[in-house]
Amino acid sequence: MSRAEATAGEAGTIWSRLATLIENAVDRVSRSSAASLALIAIVALLAFLPGHFTLPPVDRDEPRFAQATHQMVETGNYLDIRLQEETRYKKPIGIYWLQSIAVWATGTGPDASIGIYRLPSLFGAIAAACLTWWLAIAFGRPRVALLAGLLVASTVLLGIEARLAKTDAVLLATILAAHGALARAWLSTSTERNLRLAAIFWTALGASILIKGPLGLAAIACPLILLSVIDGSFRWLKQLAPLPGLIWMLLVVAPWFVAIGIASKGAFFEEAVGKDLIGKVVSVQESHGAPPGAYFLLLFFTFWPAAAYLSTGISWIMDRLKQPVILYAVVSVVPYWLIVEAMPTKLPHYVLPAYPLLAIATASALDAGGIRREGWFARFAASGAALMPAPLAVAAVVIAILLGENPSVAGVLILIVAGIVGVVSGRLFIPSPIASAAVAVIAAVITYLGIFGFVLPHLQHVRISENLATAGRAALDCPDPRFTSAGYGEPSLVLLAGTDTVLTDGAGAASFLAAGDCRAAFVEKRQLPSFNERTDDLGMMVDETGTVRGYAINGGRLVEFHIFVARSATP
């Protein structure tokens, strides 16, 4: 044997030993339900927490939700949903109540930081990872349940939603609670009522309706109907007490829907159902259009790092459709996926309810040795855990330089470490895909620490609203300043500068300054001619107190703002 062959053999032995060590650790943890849930929750917290309190509000939906909650807490009106003076009748009340509870529980008041408004999403995402375990454990395979929970906790899409003060992470938790009850009813040989499962199922569906309308029902209807058709009977649903359960679900949701219907004189249903829901089904809304197949192409990014193992295990999965766990996953994912692919309006989070089921199918393939390890695609997939942090490290440097900022050195170094861990995951792919997946989860957690914890919060040019609000308050020496913005109408500015912030044009900004004391105007460069013309017409003297430059993500352009106050207001 040559020295090269001996060295290669020793290296192979090292990787095999490491793979065995990791796989044995996974086995030991999976034998304990408490240990499994604790590990999933810890991994989820480590994956979701970086950037939670340090990332600025992300326009546009997040600050709209947070601002509406802000106004609820500010006014004490927890029935109506308003964004400044306008009604916001797009989603039901559930997420606003949860965000209000977060504000109340932390004692921060309506001016709480965006991180407080994000807490329901953080806890919802952690719950979703744990409920993935609860759903999977119903099929009697502890290692599958543990792996599925870890894969969900480390996926890109859920990590993004965990950091946004909106509906989707909480919605996912309610859907998975309903899935867990439904799967247990289907697997049982009894047709007697199970009040525990029925209570979980119908309460979860009621909560999902209060969070985001009928989307949770649609996700659950897919397996409910198809499994009944496959079984040739709906009798198994008796365990879920359909009639009493439906009545209970209506009791959960009806009070607010009736109250808002009366208070809004039907406007809520016209807006939420007629325009928002049906509008997205039949046409492209808010320029969020994409052709069918877009979600499939995005899967390799949004389902990272689990996508590598799903793609190499798909043949095994499709060959075992008769296995209960695979059948349940397929009937839950395929029809739902086809529906959202067919919709003209497409947003990445629309497919999020399918991801835990994909994770369970992927974990089943990992557990049974169904991951393909030969061929060029398998070799490519083996490098999957390293394919995200490496480009992100390069992008972190390039984007910072393009914006005229210094890159986050700590963030780049952490991403490099994540890439190295990803390479280790790739080396473990051949001896043990399970060990490879476990290390890929670690690589993902480190990646999120680097990108969300350091790189993105470090970029000052994207903090336009925050910088404007800070500069505006510094320009005025009075207790209750008011602001107007000309040429920049992002909801994050309203959230950070105040509910009474006026969004207008250059002429309107000048008129705003002339109408009272303790006021500042943020005038985008292109609005300066109309602003100056109007100040001349009013005979008003103004002082420019500063300039804010930044990069507007919505619109993708560099912007420049000039901050003005009436001359008498200059401190």
XYZ file of C-alpha atoms in Angstrom:
571
model
C 0.000 0.000 0.000
C 1.366 3.419 -0.960
C 1.696 6.277 1.518
C -1.072 8.176 -0.303
C -3.417 5.196 -0.022
C -2.587 4.800 3.654
C -3.228 8.488 4.310
C -6.533 8.325 2.443
C -7.514 5.260 4.435
C -6.702 6.973 7.725
C -8.704 10.041 6.696
C -11.619 7.822 5.756
C -11.416 6.127 9.130
C -11.447 9.499 10.917
C -14.547 10.649 9.049
C -16.249 7.299 9.644
C -15.510 7.477 13.364
C -16.807 11.043 13.566
C -19.940 10.039 11.657
C -20.538 7.124 14.028
C -20.020 9.360 17.051
C -22.535 11.940 15.805
C -25.083 9.346 14.743
C -24.883 7.641 18.137
C -25.439 11.005 19.834
C -28.534 11.588 17.691
C -29.811 8.131 18.649
C -29.307 8.760 22.366
C -31.126 12.089 22.292
C -33.994 10.706 20.203
C -34.772 8.034 22.827
C -35.945 10.737 25.235
C -38.907 12.917 24.311
C -37.842 15.602 26.777
C -34.272 15.647 25.470
C -35.475 15.762 21.861
C -37.814 18.688 22.475
C -35.187 20.508 24.524
C -32.579 20.129 21.779
C -35.000 21.260 19.064
C -36.055 24.296 21.115
C -32.435 25.250 21.865
C -31.379 24.902 18.229
C -34.414 26.911 17.125
C -33.646 29.667 19.629
C -30.004 29.805 18.545
C -31.075 29.911 14.890
C -33.811 32.532 15.285
C -32.490 34.894 17.965
C -29.564 36.592 16.139
C -30.798 39.897 14.745
C -34.162 39.661 16.472
C -33.630 42.896 18.396
C -30.962 44.499 16.198
C -32.363 44.298 12.664
C -34.371 47.404 11.698
C -38.062 47.097 10.755
C -38.280 45.455 7.334
C -40.568 47.314 4.961
C -43.283 46.982 4.141
C -45.519 44.400 5.824
C -43.680 44.092 9.140
C -43.939 47.758 10.195
C -47.565 47.834 9.036
C -48.414 45.036 11.467
C -46.322 46.576 14.244
C -47.729 50.070 13.702
C -51.315 48.804 13.778
C -50.565 47.051 17.079
C -48.810 50.194 18.319
C -51.999 52.162 17.699
C -54.101 49.516 19.461
C -51.959 49.781 22.579
C -51.806 53.558 22.239
C -55.579 54.019 21.964
C -56.827 51.005 23.933
C -59.022 49.968 20.988
C -58.390 46.239 20.556
C -61.291 45.664 18.171
C -60.517 47.792 15.132
C -57.332 47.601 13.041
C -55.968 50.918 11.797
C -52.797 52.209 10.183
C -52.680 55.912 10.964
C -56.124 57.177 9.916
C -56.786 54.362 7.458
C -58.363 51.006 8.268
C -56.163 47.953 7.754
C -58.609 45.200 6.936
C -56.324 42.623 5.340
C -55.826 40.077 8.130
C -57.878 39.173 11.232
C -57.092 40.322 14.743
C -55.060 37.398 16.125
C -51.511 38.572 15.481
C -52.298 42.084 16.722
C -53.584 40.689 20.013
C -50.476 38.539 20.416
C -48.193 41.490 19.714
C -50.193 43.593 22.178
C -49.697 40.885 24.811
C -45.946 40.975 24.099
C -45.917 44.745 24.645
C -47.929 44.409 27.850
C -45.906 41.469 29.207
C -42.597 43.254 28.693
C -43.885 46.498 30.189
C -42.434 48.512 27.327
C -45.510 50.424 26.150
C -46.488 51.206 22.555
C -43.080 52.721 21.762
C -41.435 49.330 22.284
C -38.619 48.353 19.954
C -39.442 46.246 16.918
C -37.942 43.239 18.704
C -40.845 43.242 21.169
C -43.383 43.155 18.352
C -41.437 40.230 16.857
C -41.725 38.065 19.983
C -44.904 36.215 18.882
C -43.140 35.251 15.650
C -40.073 34.061 17.567
C -42.106 31.903 19.934
C -44.362 30.751 17.097
C -41.355 29.588 15.073
C -39.855 27.730 18.045
C -43.254 26.135 18.685
C -43.468 25.148 15.006
C -40.148 23.295 15.215
C -41.269 21.478 18.369
C -44.701 20.711 16.904
C -42.981 19.191 13.871
C -41.476 16.696 16.317
C -44.931 16.128 17.852
C -46.447 15.465 14.437
C -43.659 13.123 13.373
C -43.555 11.162 16.644
C -47.159 10.107 15.999
C -45.744 7.718 13.384
C -43.606 5.994 16.013
C -40.097 6.838 14.822
C -38.254 8.961 17.408
C -35.149 9.563 15.299
C -37.280 10.760 12.379
C -39.110 13.137 14.716
C -35.874 14.575 16.124
C -34.278 15.034 12.704
C -37.441 16.615 11.284
C -37.658 19.105 14.141
C -33.993 20.058 13.741
C -34.336 20.470 9.977
C -37.345 22.761 10.381
C -35.551 24.778 13.068
C -32.656 25.413 10.687
C -34.492 26.255 7.447
C -33.966 29.675 5.895
C -37.645 30.484 5.336
C -38.789 29.833 8.897
C -35.745 31.718 10.176
C -36.773 34.768 8.171
C -40.387 34.601 9.342
C -39.232 34.207 12.961
C -37.601 37.642 12.645
C -40.617 39.435 11.174
C -43.489 40.857 13.208
C -46.207 39.325 11.041
C -48.473 36.301 10.853
C -46.733 33.382 9.208
C -44.606 31.830 11.965
C -47.562 31.802 14.364
C -49.862 30.499 11.630
C -47.466 27.612 11.007
C -47.582 26.634 14.683
C -51.392 26.476 14.632
C -51.389 24.410 11.432
C -48.895 21.920 12.866
C -50.939 21.545 16.053
C -53.942 20.659 13.886
C -51.788 18.298 11.786
C -50.616 16.484 14.908
C -54.178 15.829 16.051
C -55.366 14.888 12.555
C -52.509 12.427 12.005
C -53.185 10.693 15.325
C -56.860 10.343 14.499
C -56.014 8.856 11.091
C -53.484 6.403 12.519
C -55.838 5.185 15.235
C -57.987 2.106 14.668
C -60.731 3.501 16.887
C -63.696 5.583 15.758
C -64.628 6.693 19.283
C -64.446 10.373 20.128
C -61.104 11.525 21.438
C -61.887 14.773 23.224
C -58.217 15.637 23.720
C -57.426 15.402 20.014
C -60.688 17.116 19.100
C -59.954 20.036 21.427
C -56.455 20.474 19.991
C -57.642 20.171 16.389
C -60.563 22.581 16.460
C -58.903 25.102 18.766
C -55.848 25.172 16.507
C -58.031 25.729 13.445
C -59.923 28.495 15.215
C -56.647 30.152 16.184
C -55.384 29.852 12.601
C -58.504 31.644 11.338
C -57.971 34.476 13.813
C -54.362 34.716 12.649
C -54.757 34.581 8.864
C -58.256 33.652 7.825
C -58.925 30.411 5.915
C -55.340 29.530 4.933
C -54.928 27.128 7.848
C -58.170 25.409 6.882
C -56.897 25.006 3.318
C -53.648 23.412 4.489
C -55.494 20.920 6.704
C -58.263 20.204 4.190
C -55.753 18.640 1.784
C -54.790 15.616 3.938
C -58.243 15.388 5.529
C -60.024 14.976 2.193
C -57.414 12.903 0.369
C -56.855 10.459 3.233
C -60.611 9.927 3.481
C -60.824 9.287 -0.260
C -57.902 6.847 -0.105
C -59.431 5.045 2.882
C -62.850 5.068 1.232
C -64.481 6.489 4.350
C -64.729 9.587 6.522
C -65.538 7.512 9.622
C -62.099 8.020 11.148
C -62.935 11.704 11.564
C -65.469 10.785 14.262
C -62.574 10.849 16.722
C -62.361 14.596 16.173
C -66.031 15.153 17.083
C -66.845 17.089 13.882
C -70.141 18.719 14.904
C -69.241 19.783 18.469
C -65.758 20.679 17.250
C -67.081 22.873 14.466
C -69.371 24.627 16.936
C -66.433 25.180 19.290
C -64.291 26.568 16.455
C -67.061 29.004 15.551
C -67.335 30.063 19.190
C -63.598 30.805 19.153
C -63.694 32.966 16.034
C -67.229 34.365 15.846
C -67.151 37.035 18.594
C -64.482 39.160 16.949
C -65.706 38.598 13.388
C -69.246 39.586 14.373
C -67.991 42.618 16.294
C -65.731 43.858 13.492
C -68.462 43.236 10.941
C -70.807 45.472 12.911
C -68.170 48.102 13.715
C -66.932 48.323 10.122
C -70.397 47.922 8.572
C -69.094 44.987 6.546
C -66.016 46.812 5.264
C -63.663 44.292 6.887
C -65.080 41.368 4.895
C -65.173 43.377 1.693
C -61.507 44.293 2.066
C -60.088 41.098 3.615
C -62.015 38.582 1.531
C -63.087 40.448 -1.581
C -59.864 42.335 -2.248
C -57.000 40.755 -0.306
C -57.798 37.018 -0.398
C -59.721 36.624 -3.656
C -57.626 39.311 -5.311
C -54.441 37.320 -4.719
C -56.054 34.157 -6.053
C -57.231 35.648 -9.353
C -54.617 38.325 -10.105
C -51.136 39.570 -9.266
C -51.233 41.791 -6.178
C -48.619 44.407 -5.199
C -46.279 43.328 -8.037
C -45.686 39.934 -6.386
C -46.184 37.816 -9.480
C -44.200 34.817 -10.716
C -44.843 31.908 -13.096
C -45.765 28.396 -11.918
C -42.693 26.542 -10.725
C -41.226 29.535 -8.911
C -41.634 27.916 -5.497
C -39.897 24.763 -6.696
C -36.898 26.773 -7.885
C -36.793 28.745 -4.637
C -36.957 25.530 -2.600
C -33.212 24.988 -2.813
C -32.654 28.340 -1.090
C -35.645 28.661 1.235
C -35.468 25.033 2.442
C -31.693 25.143 2.985
C -29.943 23.141 4.408
C -32.594 20.396 4.276
C -33.082 20.755 0.499
C -29.876 18.804 -0.219
C -31.163 15.765 1.666
C -34.674 16.055 0.234
C -33.349 16.154 -3.335
C -31.128 13.103 -2.806
C -33.853 11.199 -0.973
C -36.774 11.959 -3.285
C -36.526 8.627 -5.152
C -36.739 6.697 -1.890
C -39.687 8.841 -0.780
C -41.655 8.320 -3.992
C -41.053 4.556 -3.873
C -42.638 4.313 -0.415
C -45.931 6.116 -0.770
C -47.698 3.307 1.080
C -45.799 4.012 4.279
C -48.123 6.012 6.558
C -45.611 8.770 7.310
C -44.769 9.272 3.622
C -48.394 9.070 2.518
C -49.437 11.670 5.079
C -46.634 14.001 4.021
C -47.376 13.624 0.309
C -51.142 14.205 0.556
C -50.441 17.247 2.734
C -47.802 18.778 0.478
C -48.648 17.997 -3.156
C -52.185 19.430 -3.495
C -51.366 22.453 -1.351
C -48.198 23.102 -3.352
C -50.049 22.864 -6.663
C -52.643 25.355 -5.435
C -50.124 28.005 -4.404
C -48.048 27.426 -7.559
C -51.176 28.113 -9.625
C -51.932 31.394 -7.847
C -50.809 34.505 -9.784
C -49.654 36.268 -6.607
C -46.593 34.602 -5.125
C -44.727 35.338 -1.932
C -42.068 32.972 -0.532
C -43.913 32.306 2.729
C -47.010 30.907 0.987
C -45.378 27.451 0.885
C -44.172 27.544 4.498
C -46.978 25.218 5.758
C -45.586 22.488 3.491
C -42.018 22.648 4.799
C -42.456 20.676 8.055
C -44.069 17.850 6.055
C -41.168 17.931 3.602
C -38.811 17.820 6.582
C -40.583 14.755 7.962
C -40.333 12.973 4.597
C -36.665 13.958 4.355
C -35.975 12.747 7.891
C -37.666 9.444 7.046
C -35.311 8.985 4.100
C -32.328 9.832 6.306
C -33.449 7.420 9.013
C -34.000 4.534 6.591
C -30.785 5.004 4.621
C -32.706 6.240 1.597
C -30.350 9.083 0.684
C -28.617 8.605 -2.651
C -24.839 8.892 -2.239
C -23.556 8.073 -5.732
C -23.350 10.239 -8.832
C -22.560 13.847 -9.612
C -25.753 15.228 -8.088
C -25.096 13.480 -4.786
C -21.592 14.952 -4.748
C -23.071 18.381 -5.436
C -25.716 17.953 -2.729
C -23.040 16.886 -0.258
C -21.590 20.386 -0.501
C -24.985 21.971 0.163
C -24.242 23.069 3.714
C -21.228 25.065 2.499
C -22.991 26.593 -0.510
C -24.862 29.210 1.530
C -22.275 30.733 3.921
C -19.490 31.039 1.326
C -21.422 33.278 -1.124
C -22.889 35.206 1.804
C -19.392 35.998 3.074
C -18.448 37.359 -0.350
C -21.719 39.289 -0.626
C -21.214 40.781 2.845
C -17.950 42.341 1.707
C -19.104 43.419 -1.753
C -22.387 44.999 -0.626
C -20.725 46.928 2.192
C -18.100 48.300 -0.204
C -20.738 49.275 -2.775
C -22.618 51.177 -0.071
C -19.440 52.920 1.027
C -19.299 51.148 4.384
C -16.783 48.950 6.135
C -17.739 45.263 6.062
C -18.561 43.534 9.323
C -15.307 41.704 10.009
C -16.869 39.586 12.747
C -19.783 38.667 10.490
C -17.514 37.638 7.618
C -15.307 35.545 9.916
C -18.357 33.791 11.365
C -19.605 33.021 7.850
C -16.197 31.577 6.981
C -16.432 29.338 10.053
C -19.927 28.315 8.931
C -18.513 27.433 5.522
C -15.831 25.259 7.128
C -18.483 23.466 9.193
C -20.436 23.039 5.960
C -17.404 21.363 4.386
C -17.273 18.974 7.354
C -20.942 18.198 6.714
C -20.070 17.408 3.110
C -17.258 15.054 4.114
C -19.678 13.179 6.381
C -22.282 12.768 3.638
C -20.891 9.483 2.292
C -20.273 7.630 5.582
C -23.472 8.928 7.245
C -26.090 11.287 5.786
C -27.598 11.533 9.279
C -24.328 12.853 10.714
C -23.994 15.124 7.688
C -27.478 16.553 8.277
C -26.771 17.110 11.980
C -23.604 19.056 11.160
C -25.465 20.943 8.410
C -27.887 22.154 11.083
C -24.908 23.476 13.064
C -23.575 25.180 9.924
C -26.967 26.829 9.418
C -27.090 28.135 12.996
C -23.602 29.633 12.618
C -24.573 31.128 9.249
C -27.592 32.870 10.764
C -25.436 34.238 13.561
C -23.084 35.734 10.994
C -25.624 37.165 8.554
C -28.477 38.183 10.880
C -26.457 38.836 14.003
C -23.605 40.842 12.494
C -23.603 41.515 8.738
C -27.101 42.919 8.210
C -27.372 44.946 11.453
C -23.972 46.462 10.600
C -25.278 48.050 7.376
C -26.252 51.629 8.203
C -27.378 52.648 4.720
C -30.487 50.449 4.912
C -31.590 52.041 8.202
C -33.158 55.009 6.441
C -36.248 55.346 8.632
C -34.286 54.902 11.839
C -31.676 57.470 10.790
C -34.341 59.968 9.708
C -36.232 59.677 12.998
C -33.014 60.082 14.992
C -31.869 63.083 12.957
C -35.317 64.681 13.173
C -35.428 64.460 16.967
C -31.887 65.808 17.205
C -32.926 68.818 15.110
C -35.705 69.836 17.518
C -35.484 70.828 21.161
C -39.066 70.134 22.206
C -40.908 67.299 23.977
C -43.350 66.154 21.271
C -41.854 66.652 17.813
C -43.879 65.993 14.679
C -42.485 64.976 11.323
C -43.372 64.907 7.668
C -41.712 63.052 4.823
C -41.668 64.128 1.189
C -40.831 61.428 -1.345
C -40.479 58.580 1.147
C -43.581 56.839 2.429
C -42.348 53.609 3.981
C -44.419 52.413 6.965
C -41.258 51.889 9.010
C -40.897 55.671 9.172
C -44.373 56.003 10.673
C -43.523 53.310 13.239
C -40.237 54.958 14.254
C -41.096 58.649 13.865
C -44.631 58.559 15.265
C -48.204 57.738 14.342
C -48.929 61.331 13.313
C -46.074 61.432 10.778
C -47.389 63.013 7.571
C -46.449 61.363 4.268
C -46.663 63.927 1.493
C -44.754 65.688 -1.306
C -42.360 68.628 -1.284
C -45.039 71.320 -1.287
C -46.983 69.496 1.404
C -43.860 69.271 3.579
C -43.388 73.050 3.392
C -47.029 73.649 4.321
C -46.637 71.215 7.243
C -43.682 73.187 8.629
C -45.636 76.431 8.371
C -48.650 75.009 10.220
C -47.141 74.735 13.702
C -44.155 74.572 16.012
C -41.854 71.667 16.895
C -41.868 70.208 13.402
C -39.264 68.806 11.015
C -39.475 67.811 7.369
C -37.574 65.008 5.633
C -37.354 66.019 1.980
C -36.032 63.566 -0.586
C -33.662 65.163 -3.082
C -36.099 64.976 -5.993
C -38.723 66.820 -3.938
C -36.477 69.807 -3.179
C -37.684 72.043 -6.077
C -41.345 71.847 -5.047
C -40.398 72.238 -1.371
C -38.329 75.363 -2.035
C -40.994 76.827 -4.297
C -43.646 76.389 -1.632
C -41.493 77.886 1.144
C -40.932 80.933 -1.074
C -44.683 81.249 -1.656
C -45.266 81.101 2.100
C -42.464 83.558 2.826
C -41.078 81.065 5.319
C -37.446 80.812 6.374
C -36.143 77.292 6.989
C -32.866 75.846 8.183
C -31.338 72.630 6.910
C -30.113 70.703 9.940
C -28.707 67.611 8.310
C -28.610 65.112 5.487
C -29.401 61.399 5.546
C -28.258 59.115 2.759
C -29.190 55.504 2.334
C -30.226 52.662 0.095
C -33.960 52.084 -0.338
C -34.494 48.326 -0.550
C -37.987 48.843 -1.938
C -37.127 50.460 -5.231
C -33.476 49.455 -5.160
C -31.907 52.909 -5.337
C -29.691 55.284 -3.409
C -31.626 58.132 -1.813
C -30.715 61.411 -0.157
C -32.844 63.328 2.333
C -32.490 66.877 3.576
C -33.856 67.684 7.014
C -35.498 71.071 7.454
C -37.019 72.940 10.372
C -38.620 76.364 10.526
C -35.954 78.885 11.477
C -37.582 79.667 14.829
C -37.486 75.943 15.733
C -33.724 75.545 15.356
C -32.240 74.644 18.771
